[in-house]
Coordinates of C-alpha atoms in Angstrom, one line a residue:
Chain A
X1 CA 31.2 17.8 11.1
X2 CA 30.4 14.2 9.9
X3 CA 26.9 15.3 9.0
X4 CA 28.1 18.1 6.6
X5 CA 30.4 15.8 5.2
X6 CA 27.6 13.4 4.2
X7 CA 25.1 15.9 2.8
X8 CA 27.9 17.2 0.8
X9 CA 28.5 13.7 -0.6
X10 CA 24.7 13.3 -1.0
X11 CA 24.3 16.7 -2.7
X12 CA 27.3 15.7 -5.2
X13 CA 25.2 12.4 -6.1
X14 CA 22.6 14.5 -7.0
X15 CA 24.6 16.9 -8.9
X16 CA 26.1 14.2 -10.7
X17 CA 22.8 12.4 -11.8
X18 CA 21.7 16.0 -12.7
X19 CA 24.4 16.5 -15.1
X20 CA 24.5 12.8 -16.6
X21 CA 20.5 13.2 -17.4
X22 CA 21.5 16.4 -19.0
X23 CA 24.2 15.2 -21.2
X24 CA 22.3 12.3 -22.0
X25 CA 19.1 14.5 -23.2
X26 CA 21.9 16.5 -25.1
X27 CA 24.1 13.9 -26.2
X28 CA 21.2 11.6 -27.5
X29 CA 19.9 13.2 -30.8
X30 CA 23.7 13.5 -32.0
X31 CA 24.3 9.6 -31.3
X32 CA 21.1 9.1 -32.8
X33 CA 22.3 10.7 -36.1
X34 CA 25.6 9.1 -36.1
X35 CA 24.3 5.3 -36.0
X36 CA 21.3 6.0 -38.0
X37 CA 23.4 7.5 -40.9
X38 CA 25.5 4.4 -40.6
X39 CA 23.0 1.7 -40.9
X40 CA 22.0 0.2 -44.3
X41 CA 19.5 1.8 -46.3
X42 CA 17.2 -1.3 -45.9
X43 CA 17.8 -1.0 -41.9
X44 CA 16.3 2.7 -41.6
X45 CA 13.7 2.1 -39.2
X46 CA 15.6 -0.3 -37.2
X47 CA 15.8 1.3 -33.7
X48 CA 19.1 -1.0 -32.4
X49 CA 21.6 1.2 -30.7
X50 CA 24.4 -0.3 -32.7
X51 CA 24.1 -0.4 -36.2
X52 CA 25.3 -4.2 -37.7
X53 CA 26.3 -4.2 -40.4
X54 CA 28.0 -0.8 -40.5
X55 CA 27.3 0.3 -43.9
X56 CA 28.1 3.7 -45.6
X57 CA 25.5 3.5 -48.4
X58 CA 23.7 6.4 -46.8
X59 CA 27.0 8.7 -47.5
X60 CA 27.3 7.3 -50.8
X61 CA 23.6 8.1 -51.3
X62 CA 23.8 11.4 -50.1
X63 CA 27.0 12.5 -52.2
X64 CA 24.8 11.2 -55.4
X65 CA 25.2 13.0 -58.5
X66 CA 21.4 14.0 -58.8
X67 CA 21.4 15.5 -55.1
X68 CA 24.3 17.9 -55.9
X69 CA 25.4 17.7 -52.4
X70 CA 28.8 18.3 -52.8
X71 CA 28.6 21.2 -54.9
X72 CA 26.0 22.5 -52.2
X73 CA 29.0 21.9 -49.6
X74 CA 31.2 23.9 -52.0
X75 CA 28.7 26.8 -52.2
X76 CA 28.1 26.9 -48.3
X77 CA 31.8 27.2 -47.8
X78 CA 31.7 30.2 -50.3
X79 CA 29.1 32.0 -49.1
X80 CA 29.9 31.9 -45.2
X81 CA 33.7 32.5 -46.0
X82 CA 32.9 35.3 -48.1
X83 CA 30.5 36.7 -45.5
X84 CA 33.1 36.1 -42.7
X85 CA 35.9 37.8 -44.5
X86 CA 33.8 41.0 -45.7
X87 CA 31.8 41.3 -42.2
X88 CA 35.1 41.5 -40.3
X89 CA 36.6 44.1 -42.4
X90 CA 33.3 46.3 -41.9
X91 CA 32.9 45.2 -38.1
X92 CA 36.5 45.9 -37.2
X93 CA 36.7 49.6 -38.6
X94 CA 32.9 50.6 -37.0
X95 CA 33.8 48.7 -33.5
X96 CA 37.0 50.2 -33.2
X97 CA 35.1 53.3 -34.0
X98 CA 32.3 52.8 -31.6
X99 CA 35.1 51.7 -28.8
X100 CA 37.5 54.5 -29.3
X101 CA 36.2 57.8 -31.1
X102 CA 33.9 60.1 -29.7
X103 CA 31.5 61.9 -32.2
X104 CA 28.0 63.2 -32.7
X105 CA 25.5 60.7 -33.1
X106 CA 27.2 57.6 -31.8
X107 CA 24.6 56.5 -29.6
X108 CA 22.3 56.9 -32.7
X109 CA 24.3 54.5 -34.5
X110 CA 24.7 51.7 -31.7
X111 CA 20.8 52.3 -31.3
X112 CA 20.4 51.3 -34.9
X113 CA 22.7 48.7 -34.9
X114 CA 20.9 46.9 -31.8
X115 CA 17.5 47.6 -33.1
X116 CA 18.4 46.0 -36.2
X117 CA 19.5 43.0 -34.8
X118 CA 16.2 42.3 -32.7
X119 CA 14.1 42.3 -35.9
X120 CA 13.0 38.8 -37.1
X121 CA 14.6 37.8 -40.4
X122 CA 11.0 36.9 -41.7
X123 CA 9.9 40.6 -41.8
X124 CA 12.7 41.4 -44.2
X125 CA 12.5 38.1 -46.7
X126 CA 9.5 39.9 -48.8
X127 CA 11.5 43.3 -49.1
X128 CA 14.9 41.5 -49.8
X129 CA 13.1 39.6 -52.5
X130 CA 11.8 42.3 -54.6
X131 CA 14.9 44.1 -54.0
X132 CA 16.9 41.2 -55.6
X133 CA 14.2 40.5 -58.0
X134 CA 14.7 43.9 -59.3
X135 CA 18.5 44.0 -59.0
X136 CA 18.6 40.7 -60.9
X137 CA 20.2 39.1 -57.8
X138 CA 18.0 36.1 -57.8
X139 CA 20.2 33.0 -57.8
X140 CA 23.5 34.5 -57.5
X141 CA 25.8 34.0 -54.3
X142 CA 25.6 37.9 -53.5
X143 CA 21.6 37.5 -52.7
X144 CA 22.9 34.9 -49.9
X145 CA 26.2 36.8 -48.9
X146 CA 24.8 40.1 -48.4
X147 CA 21.8 39.5 -46.0
X148 CA 24.0 37.0 -44.2
X149 CA 26.4 40.0 -43.5
X150 CA 23.7 42.2 -42.3
X151 CA 22.2 39.4 -40.0
X152 CA 25.7 39.1 -38.6
X153 CA 27.2 42.5 -38.6
X154 CA 25.3 43.8 -35.3
X155 CA 26.7 40.8 -33.2
X156 CA 30.7 41.4 -34.6
X157 CA 30.4 45.1 -34.1
X158 CA 29.4 44.5 -30.5
X159 CA 31.9 41.4 -29.6
X160 CA 34.8 43.3 -31.3
X161 CA 34.0 46.9 -29.6
X162 CA 33.8 45.1 -26.4
X163 CA 37.6 43.7 -27.6
X164 CA 38.7 47.2 -28.2
X165 CA 37.6 48.7 -25.5
X166 CA 39.6 46.3 -23.0
X167 CA 42.7 47.4 -24.5
X168 CA 44.4 50.5 -23.0
X169 CA 44.2 53.8 -25.2
X170 CA 47.8 54.4 -23.9
X171 CA 48.9 52.1 -26.5
X172 CA 47.5 54.3 -29.4
X173 CA 48.8 57.7 -27.5
X174 CA 52.3 55.8 -27.2
X175 CA 52.3 54.9 -31.0
X176 CA 51.1 58.2 -32.3
X177 CA 54.0 60.2 -29.9
X178 CA 56.4 57.8 -31.6
X179 CA 55.1 59.7 -35.2
X180 CA 52.5 56.9 -36.3
X181 CA 49.1 58.3 -37.7
X182 CA 45.9 57.2 -35.9
X183 CA 45.7 55.2 -39.0
X184 CA 49.2 53.7 -38.6
X185 CA 48.5 53.0 -34.9
X186 CA 45.4 51.2 -35.2
X187 CA 47.1 48.7 -37.8
X188 CA 50.4 48.6 -36.7
X189 CA 49.8 48.3 -32.9
X190 CA 46.0 47.8 -32.0
X191 CA 45.0 45.2 -34.7
X192 CA 47.9 42.5 -34.1
X193 CA 46.8 42.6 -30.5
X194 CA 43.3 42.3 -31.1
X195 CA 43.5 39.2 -33.3
X196 CA 42.2 36.9 -30.8
X197 CA 38.9 38.6 -30.6
X198 CA 38.8 39.2 -34.5
X199 CA 39.3 35.4 -34.7
X200 CA 36.2 34.7 -32.0
X201 CA 34.0 37.1 -33.9
X202 CA 35.0 35.1 -37.2
X203 CA 33.9 31.8 -35.7
X204 CA 30.7 33.1 -34.6
X205 CA 29.9 34.9 -38.1
X206 CA 31.0 31.8 -39.8
X207 CA 28.6 29.5 -37.7
X208 CA 25.6 31.8 -38.3
X209 CA 26.4 32.3 -42.0
X210 CA 26.8 28.6 -42.6
X211 CA 23.6 27.9 -40.7
X212 CA 21.4 30.7 -42.6
X213 CA 18.2 28.9 -44.2
X214 CA 15.7 31.5 -44.6
X215 CA 17.3 33.8 -46.9
X216 CA 19.2 31.5 -48.9
X217 CA 15.7 28.9 -49.5
X218 CA 13.9 32.1 -50.6
X219 CA 16.6 33.6 -53.1
X220 CA 18.0 30.8 -54.8
X221 CA 15.8 28.0 -56.8
X222 CA 18.4 26.9 -59.1
X223 CA 19.9 23.5 -57.7
X224 CA 23.8 24.9 -58.7
X225 CA 23.5 27.6 -56.5
X226 CA 21.8 26.3 -53.2
X227 CA 23.5 25.9 -50.2
X228 CA 23.9 22.6 -48.1
X229 CA 21.2 23.3 -45.6
X230 CA 18.9 24.3 -48.5
X231 CA 19.6 20.9 -50.1
X232 CA 19.6 18.9 -47.1
X233 CA 15.8 20.5 -46.7
X234 CA 14.9 19.4 -50.0
X235 CA 15.7 15.8 -49.5
X236 CA 12.4 15.4 -48.0
X237 CA 10.7 17.2 -50.6
X238 CA 12.0 15.3 -53.3
X239 CA 10.9 11.6 -52.2
X240 CA 7.9 12.3 -50.2
X241 CA 6.8 9.1 -50.0
X242 CA 9.8 7.2 -49.3
X243 CA 11.6 9.5 -46.8
X244 CA 15.3 8.8 -47.5
X245 CA 16.1 8.9 -43.4
X246 CA 19.5 7.5 -43.5
X247 CA 20.7 9.7 -46.1
X248 CA 19.2 12.9 -44.5
X249 CA 21.4 11.9 -41.5
X250 CA 24.3 11.4 -43.3
X251 CA 23.8 14.6 -44.6
X252 CA 23.6 16.1 -41.5
X253 CA 26.6 14.3 -40.3
X254 CA 28.5 16.0 -43.2
X255 CA 27.1 19.6 -42.5
X256 CA 27.6 19.2 -38.8
X257 CA 30.9 17.8 -38.6
X258 CA 33.1 21.0 -39.5
X259 CA 31.1 23.0 -36.8
X260 CA 31.6 20.5 -34.2
X261 CA 35.1 20.4 -34.9
X262 CA 35.1 24.1 -34.8
X263 CA 33.3 23.8 -31.1
X264 CA 36.2 21.3 -30.0
X265 CA 39.1 23.4 -30.9
X266 CA 37.9 26.6 -30.0
X267 CA 35.3 26.1 -27.4
X268 CA 36.9 28.9 -24.9
X269 CA 37.0 31.2 -27.3
X270 CA 33.8 31.0 -28.7
X271 CA 32.5 31.3 -25.1
X272 CA 34.4 34.1 -24.6
X273 CA 32.6 35.7 -27.5
X274 CA 29.5 34.9 -26.8
X275 CA 29.2 36.5 -23.4
X276 CA 31.0 39.6 -24.4
X277 CA 28.1 40.1 -26.8
X278 CA 25.3 39.1 -24.7
X279 CA 26.2 40.7 -21.6
X280 CA 28.0 44.3 -22.9
Chain B
X1 CA 44.7 58.1 -11.3
X2 CA 47.7 60.0 -11.8
X3 CA 48.3 58.0 -14.8
X4 CA 44.9 58.4 -16.0
X5 CA 45.3 62.4 -15.9
X6 CA 48.6 61.9 -17.9
X7 CA 47.2 60.0 -20.7
X8 CA 44.4 62.3 -21.4
X9 CA 46.9 65.0 -21.5
X10 CA 48.9 63.2 -23.7
X11 CA 45.8 62.3 -26.1
X12 CA 44.8 66.2 -25.8
X13 CA 48.4 67.4 -27.0
X14 CA 48.6 64.9 -29.8
X15 CA 45.3 66.0 -30.8
X16 CA 46.7 69.5 -30.4
X17 CA 48.6 70.2 -33.6
X18 CA 45.8 68.5 -35.8
X19 CA 43.4 71.3 -34.1
X20 CA 45.1 74.3 -36.1
X21 CA 42.3 75.0 -37.9
X22 CA 40.8 76.5 -34.6
X23 CA 37.7 75.4 -32.6
X24 CA 35.7 76.5 -35.7
X25 CA 32.3 75.0 -36.3
X26 CA 33.3 73.9 -39.8
X27 CA 36.2 72.2 -38.6
X28 CA 34.5 70.5 -35.7
X29 CA 32.1 69.0 -38.2
X30 CA 34.5 67.9 -40.6
X31 CA 36.1 66.3 -37.7
X32 CA 33.0 64.4 -36.6
X33 CA 32.6 63.5 -40.3
X34 CA 36.3 62.2 -40.6
X35 CA 35.7 60.1 -37.2
X36 CA 32.5 58.8 -38.2
X37 CA 34.1 57.3 -41.6
X38 CA 34.9 54.0 -40.2
X39 CA 31.4 53.2 -39.4
X40 CA 30.2 54.2 -43.0
X41 CA 30.2 50.9 -44.6
X42 CA 28.6 49.0 -41.2
X43 CA 25.8 52.0 -41.5
X44 CA 25.2 51.9 -45.3
X45 CA 24.9 48.0 -45.2
X46 CA 22.3 48.1 -42.5
X47 CA 20.3 50.7 -43.7
X48 CA 20.3 49.3 -47.3
X49 CA 19.6 45.9 -46.4
X50 CA 18.3 45.9 -42.9
X51 CA 16.5 49.2 -42.1
X52 CA 15.4 49.7 -45.7
X53 CA 13.6 46.6 -45.9
X54 CA 11.7 47.2 -42.5
X55 CA 10.5 50.1 -43.9
X56 CA 9.3 48.3 -47.2
X57 CA 7.8 46.1 -44.9
X58 CA 5.5 48.6 -42.7
X59 CA 4.7 49.9 -46.3
X60 CA 3.5 46.8 -48.1
X61 CA 1.6 45.9 -45.1
X62 CA -0.8 49.1 -45.6
X63 CA -1.3 47.7 -49.4
X64 CA -3.0 44.9 -51.1
X65 CA 0.1 44.0 -52.9
X66 CA 0.4 40.4 -54.3
X67 CA 3.1 38.0 -55.6
X68 CA 2.1 38.0 -58.8
X69 CA 3.0 41.8 -59.3
X70 CA 0.5 42.1 -62.5
X71 CA -2.4 43.5 -60.3
X72 CA -1.9 47.1 -59.6
X73 CA -1.1 47.7 -55.8
X74 CA -3.3 49.9 -53.6
X75 CA -2.9 51.8 -50.4
X76 CA -6.1 50.1 -48.3
X77 CA -5.2 51.3 -44.7
X78 CA -5.8 49.1 -41.5
X79 CA -7.5 46.3 -44.1
X80 CA -4.8 43.6 -43.6
X81 CA -4.6 44.4 -39.7
X82 CA -8.6 44.4 -39.1
X83 CA -8.8 41.3 -41.4
X84 CA -6.0 39.2 -39.4
X85 CA -7.5 40.1 -36.3
X86 CA -10.8 38.6 -37.5
X87 CA -9.3 35.5 -38.8
X88 CA -9.1 32.1 -36.9
X89 CA -6.2 31.0 -38.3
X90 CA -4.1 34.3 -37.3
X91 CA -5.4 34.0 -33.7
X92 CA -4.2 30.4 -33.7
X93 CA -1.1 31.4 -34.6
X94 CA -0.7 33.9 -32.2
X95 CA -1.9 31.6 -29.3
X96 CA 0.8 29.0 -30.5
X97 CA 3.3 31.6 -30.9
X98 CA 2.9 32.5 -27.1
X99 CA 2.6 29.1 -26.1
X100 CA 6.0 28.1 -28.1
X101 CA 7.7 31.0 -26.6
X102 CA 6.5 30.8 -23.3
X103 CA 7.1 26.8 -23.2
X104 CA 10.6 26.6 -24.9
X105 CA 12.1 30.1 -23.9
X106 CA 11.1 31.1 -20.9
X107 CA 10.4 27.9 -19.1
X108 CA 12.7 25.5 -20.9
X109 CA 15.6 27.1 -22.1
X110 CA 16.0 30.0 -19.1
X111 CA 15.5 27.2 -16.4
X112 CA 17.5 24.7 -17.9
X113 CA 20.5 27.0 -18.5
X114 CA 20.3 28.5 -15.1
X115 CA 20.0 24.9 -13.8
X116 CA 22.8 23.6 -16.0
X117 CA 25.1 26.6 -15.2
X118 CA 24.5 26.1 -11.1
X119 CA 25.3 22.5 -11.5
X120 CA 28.3 23.0 -13.5
X121 CA 30.1 25.4 -10.9
X122 CA 30.8 22.5 -8.7
X123 CA 32.0 20.1 -11.2
X124 CA 35.3 18.7 -12.0
X125 CA 37.0 20.5 -15.0
X126 CA 36.7 17.2 -17.3
X127 CA 32.9 17.0 -16.6
X128 CA 32.4 20.8 -17.5
X129 CA 34.5 20.4 -20.4
X130 CA 32.4 17.7 -22.0
X131 CA 29.2 19.1 -20.8
X132 CA 29.9 22.3 -22.2
X133 CA 31.3 21.0 -25.6
X134 CA 28.0 19.1 -26.0
X135 CA 25.5 21.5 -24.9
X136 CA 27.2 24.2 -27.4
X137 CA 27.6 21.8 -30.0
X138 CA 24.1 21.4 -30.4
X139 CA 23.5 25.4 -30.2
X140 CA 25.9 25.7 -33.3
X141 CA 23.9 22.8 -35.4
X142 CA 22.3 24.1 -38.2
X143 CA 18.6 24.4 -37.7
X144 CA 17.6 22.0 -40.3
X145 CA 19.7 19.6 -39.1
X146 CA 18.3 19.7 -35.6
X147 CA 14.8 19.5 -36.8
X148 CA 15.7 16.3 -38.5
X149 CA 17.2 14.8 -35.3
X150 CA 14.2 15.9 -32.9
X151 CA 12.0 14.7 -36.0
X152 CA 13.6 11.3 -35.6
X153 CA 13.2 11.4 -31.9
X154 CA 9.7 12.3 -31.9
X155 CA 8.3 10.1 -35.0
X156 CA 5.7 6.9 -34.4
X157 CA 8.7 4.8 -35.0
X158 CA 11.4 7.2 -33.3
X159 CA 13.5 6.8 -29.9
X160 CA 11.1 8.6 -27.5
X161 CA 8.4 5.8 -28.2
X162 CA 11.2 3.1 -28.2
X163 CA 11.9 4.3 -24.9
X164 CA 8.4 4.8 -23.5
X165 CA 7.7 1.1 -25.0
X166 CA 10.7 0.1 -22.9
X167 CA 9.2 1.5 -19.7
X168 CA 5.9 0.1 -20.2
X169 CA 4.2 3.1 -20.6
X170 CA 1.6 3.9 -23.5
X171 CA 3.0 5.1 -26.8
X172 CA 2.0 8.5 -29.0
X173 CA 2.5 9.6 -32.3
X174 CA 3.6 12.9 -30.9
X175 CA 4.2 14.9 -33.8
X176 CA 0.4 14.6 -34.6
X177 CA -1.0 14.5 -31.1
X178 CA 1.3 17.2 -29.6
X179 CA 3.1 18.9 -32.1
X180 CA 4.0 22.2 -30.7
X181 CA 5.1 20.4 -27.7
X182 CA 7.8 18.3 -29.8
X183 CA 9.0 21.8 -31.7
X184 CA 8.9 23.3 -28.1
X185 CA 11.4 20.7 -26.7
X186 CA 13.5 20.6 -30.0
X187 CA 13.9 24.4 -29.4
X188 CA 14.6 23.9 -25.8
X189 CA 17.2 21.1 -26.9
X190 CA 19.1 23.5 -29.4
X191 CA 18.9 26.9 -27.6
X192 CA 20.0 26.2 -24.0
X193 CA 23.4 26.8 -24.5
X194 CA 23.2 30.2 -25.0
X195 CA 21.3 30.7 -21.5
X196 CA 24.0 28.4 -19.9
X197 CA 26.8 30.4 -20.9
X198 CA 25.1 33.9 -19.9
X199 CA 24.4 32.2 -16.6
X200 CA 27.8 30.7 -16.0
X201 CA 29.4 34.0 -16.5
X202 CA 26.6 35.8 -14.1
X203 CA 27.0 33.4 -11.3
X204 CA 30.7 33.8 -11.2
X205 CA 30.3 37.4 -10.3
X206 CA 27.9 36.6 -7.4
X207 CA 30.4 37.3 -4.5
X208 CA 31.0 34.1 -2.1
X209 CA 30.9 36.2 1.1
X210 CA 27.2 37.1 0.5
X211 CA 26.2 33.6 0.3
X212 CA 28.7 32.6 3.3
X213 CA 26.6 35.6 5.3
X214 CA 23.3 34.3 4.7
X215 CA 24.4 30.7 5.5
X216 CA 25.4 32.3 8.4
X217 CA 21.6 34.0 9.1
X218 CA 20.5 30.2 8.5
X219 CA 19.5 30.2 4.9
X220 CA 18.8 27.1 3.4
X221 CA 19.7 26.1 -0.1
X222 CA 16.5 27.4 -2.0
X223 CA 16.2 30.6 0.4
X224 CA 20.1 31.1 -0.6
X225 CA 19.0 31.0 -4.4
X226 CA 15.6 33.0 -4.0
X227 CA 17.1 35.9 -1.6
X228 CA 20.6 36.2 -2.7
X229 CA 21.3 34.7 -6.0
X230 CA 18.6 35.2 -7.8
X231 CA 18.4 39.3 -6.9
X232 CA 22.0 39.7 -7.7
X233 CA 22.1 38.1 -11.4
X234 CA 18.6 39.8 -12.0
X235 CA 20.4 41.9 -14.8
X236 CA 21.5 38.8 -16.5
X237 CA 18.2 37.1 -16.1
X238 CA 16.2 40.1 -18.1
X239 CA 19.2 40.1 -21.0
X240 CA 19.0 36.3 -21.2
X241 CA 15.1 36.6 -21.4
X242 CA 15.1 39.0 -23.8
X243 CA 17.4 37.5 -26.3
X244 CA 16.1 34.2 -25.8
X245 CA 12.3 35.4 -26.5
X246 CA 13.2 37.6 -29.4
X247 CA 15.2 34.7 -30.9
X248 CA 12.3 32.3 -30.2
X249 CA 10.0 34.3 -31.4
X250 CA 11.3 34.5 -34.8
X251 CA 12.2 30.7 -35.2
X252 CA 11.3 29.4 -38.8
X253 CA 13.5 26.4 -40.0
X254 CA 13.3 24.3 -37.1
X255 CA 9.6 24.2 -37.2
X256 CA 9.2 24.5 -41.2
X257 CA 11.3 21.0 -41.0
X258 CA 10.1 19.2 -38.1
X259 CA 6.2 19.9 -39.0
X260 CA 5.6 22.3 -41.8
X261 CA 3.3 24.1 -39.1
X262 CA 1.2 21.0 -39.3
X263 CA -0.9 18.9 -39.0
X264 CA -3.4 21.2 -40.2
X265 CA -2.1 24.4 -38.7
X266 CA -1.3 22.7 -35.0
X267 CA 2.2 23.6 -34.8
X268 CA 1.5 27.0 -37.1
X269 CA 3.2 29.9 -35.3
X270 CA 3.4 33.5 -36.5
X271 CA 6.5 33.2 -39.0
X272 CA 5.0 30.2 -40.4
X273 CA 1.7 31.3 -40.9
X274 CA 3.0 34.7 -42.3
X275 CA 5.4 32.6 -45.0
X276 CA 2.2 30.7 -46.0
X277 CA 0.3 33.5 -46.7
X278 CA 2.7 35.6 -48.3
X279 CA 4.5 32.9 -50.5
X280 CA 1.9 30.2 -50.7
X281 CA -1.2 32.2 -51.2
X282 CA 1.2 35.2 -52.5
X283 CA -0.7 37.9 -50.2
X284 CA 2.5 40.1 -49.9
X285 CA 0.5 42.7 -48.2
X286 CA -1.2 40.5 -45.5
X287 CA 1.7 38.8 -45.0
X288 CA 3.8 41.9 -44.1
X289 CA 1.1 43.1 -41.7
X290 CA 1.2 39.7 -39.7
X291 CA 5.0 40.2 -39.5
X292 CA 4.5 43.4 -38.5
X293 CA 2.3 42.1 -35.8
X294 CA 4.9 39.6 -34.8
X295 CA 7.1 42.7 -34.3
X296 CA 4.8 43.7 -32.2
X297 CA 4.6 41.0 -30.1
X298 CA 8.2 41.0 -29.5
X299 CA 8.1 44.4 -28.4
X300 CA 5.4 44.0 -25.7
X301 CA 7.8 40.8 -24.4
X302 CA 10.9 43.6 -24.4
X303 CA 9.0 46.0 -22.4
X304 CA 8.3 43.7 -19.9
X305 CA 12.0 42.6 -19.8
X306 CA 13.1 46.3 -19.7
X307 CA 11.1 46.8 -16.6
X308 CA 12.5 43.8 -14.9
X309 CA 15.9 45.3 -15.6
X310 CA 15.0 48.6 -14.5
X311 CA 13.5 47.4 -10.8
X312 CA 15.5 48.4 -8.0
X313 CA 16.4 45.5 -5.6

């Protein structure tokens, strides 16, 4: 009895050290980002664990007029926000159809959706660029929004159909017995109940499109229209010889903060959404 | 069971009045159309902005198309492919892509995710919450920001060298000597969360009785893991490996921001090679052929995993 207790105790120590090591490994870069952003620009190569004196110069530099970083944040918000709203509308109707309705060609549609989600975005850059050049969409918001939508759509449809399938079909039957049309039954009964699932999917889609880089860097070359990711990436290009390391880190903190807050608040929901999408 | 039959009956009767047109073929076709209607926007979007571009990509790959567009585009058959196979830089990119994928996805993200999920099972609620948040936060970080963070970690004056220095170990300029290792570690750091989540869900479904039975039979920890747990979560392992691999094969922004594929081409994986050929050297046809071969690599990996999923225990 005492031996098992002791080995259990020993194991829990191993486990704690293991967890501590992994946490440190995951946390260190974050910590370093925050610390580096709070140093004075002159101290940017210092490796002190705590910045002294603390300075917000890097943040001021990141938001310097010439960088257009503030404008870029607005662009990111606009692109990611619009993408999220439209993707959800499209995905809710498709997800519901996949979960509930039987029709010919359903499995074909599903196969198409999965197959599309597995293609590397890099294969689509060239054709999309051609398409947008012909359509006059270069340097427009829709050139970033529409590809983001199609990248996020497979995941969104997957997740939402998983949520819809969990709901008993009796709900619609009952509503239809009470005189609702199928469309009304969906709008008045199912949709309010599916709100948590819709919300989870919204967070995931927003994160995906907020982070989109490849298309955004390819279809826009006007500073006014660039998203924050692209602007942050340009910080290096512009000052090749004097890398504004602290400025990059400060911009990194600003770009990441909304996402980290979203994770802190909605962790449970994000986890549910991801596992539903990954496993079903 | 009874309730189920009743509902299906009720459903049948609600659709009954609708079916007054009789079971004619025209009616059924119309009903199929009507029911498919909610899918139309999604399908249109995917066809026009995904399947379409992929189709064009296949077409471009067999032409000598250039970015400048002034020159005539002609059909060149398999020229782009044979040229790639004979090119040292292409072969280097394929090799580095394989190293990057095996190191960071199959070994790194997958194993670390499983280990973390296992460790977290017995941890306290607080520890689980905190660890989960940090790991997921790394996952939602924009690629570019993650790249700068890890760049800071690996650069000559970076933390890794400070740590090595403090431990009395020799320093290195990691991004020059072992850039592919540096970007692999960066990808592991970024992508572990997903594996962890999948494995946490899978481990929850392993019946406790089976493990206890194995314990009664005298199985140790590793035997239990190897003979009981791993076979039971085989499907999750397959799914996770497939998703991770496909994700890793298409990593672009992370490497682009950390090393630009360099120094030289020492960290130039296929997506970066493709980007350089298509946009810097404006060889659109050749670049898309490279992209297609990247697809082929992904398909080969997928086939292996699908076999893994299908094998019976």
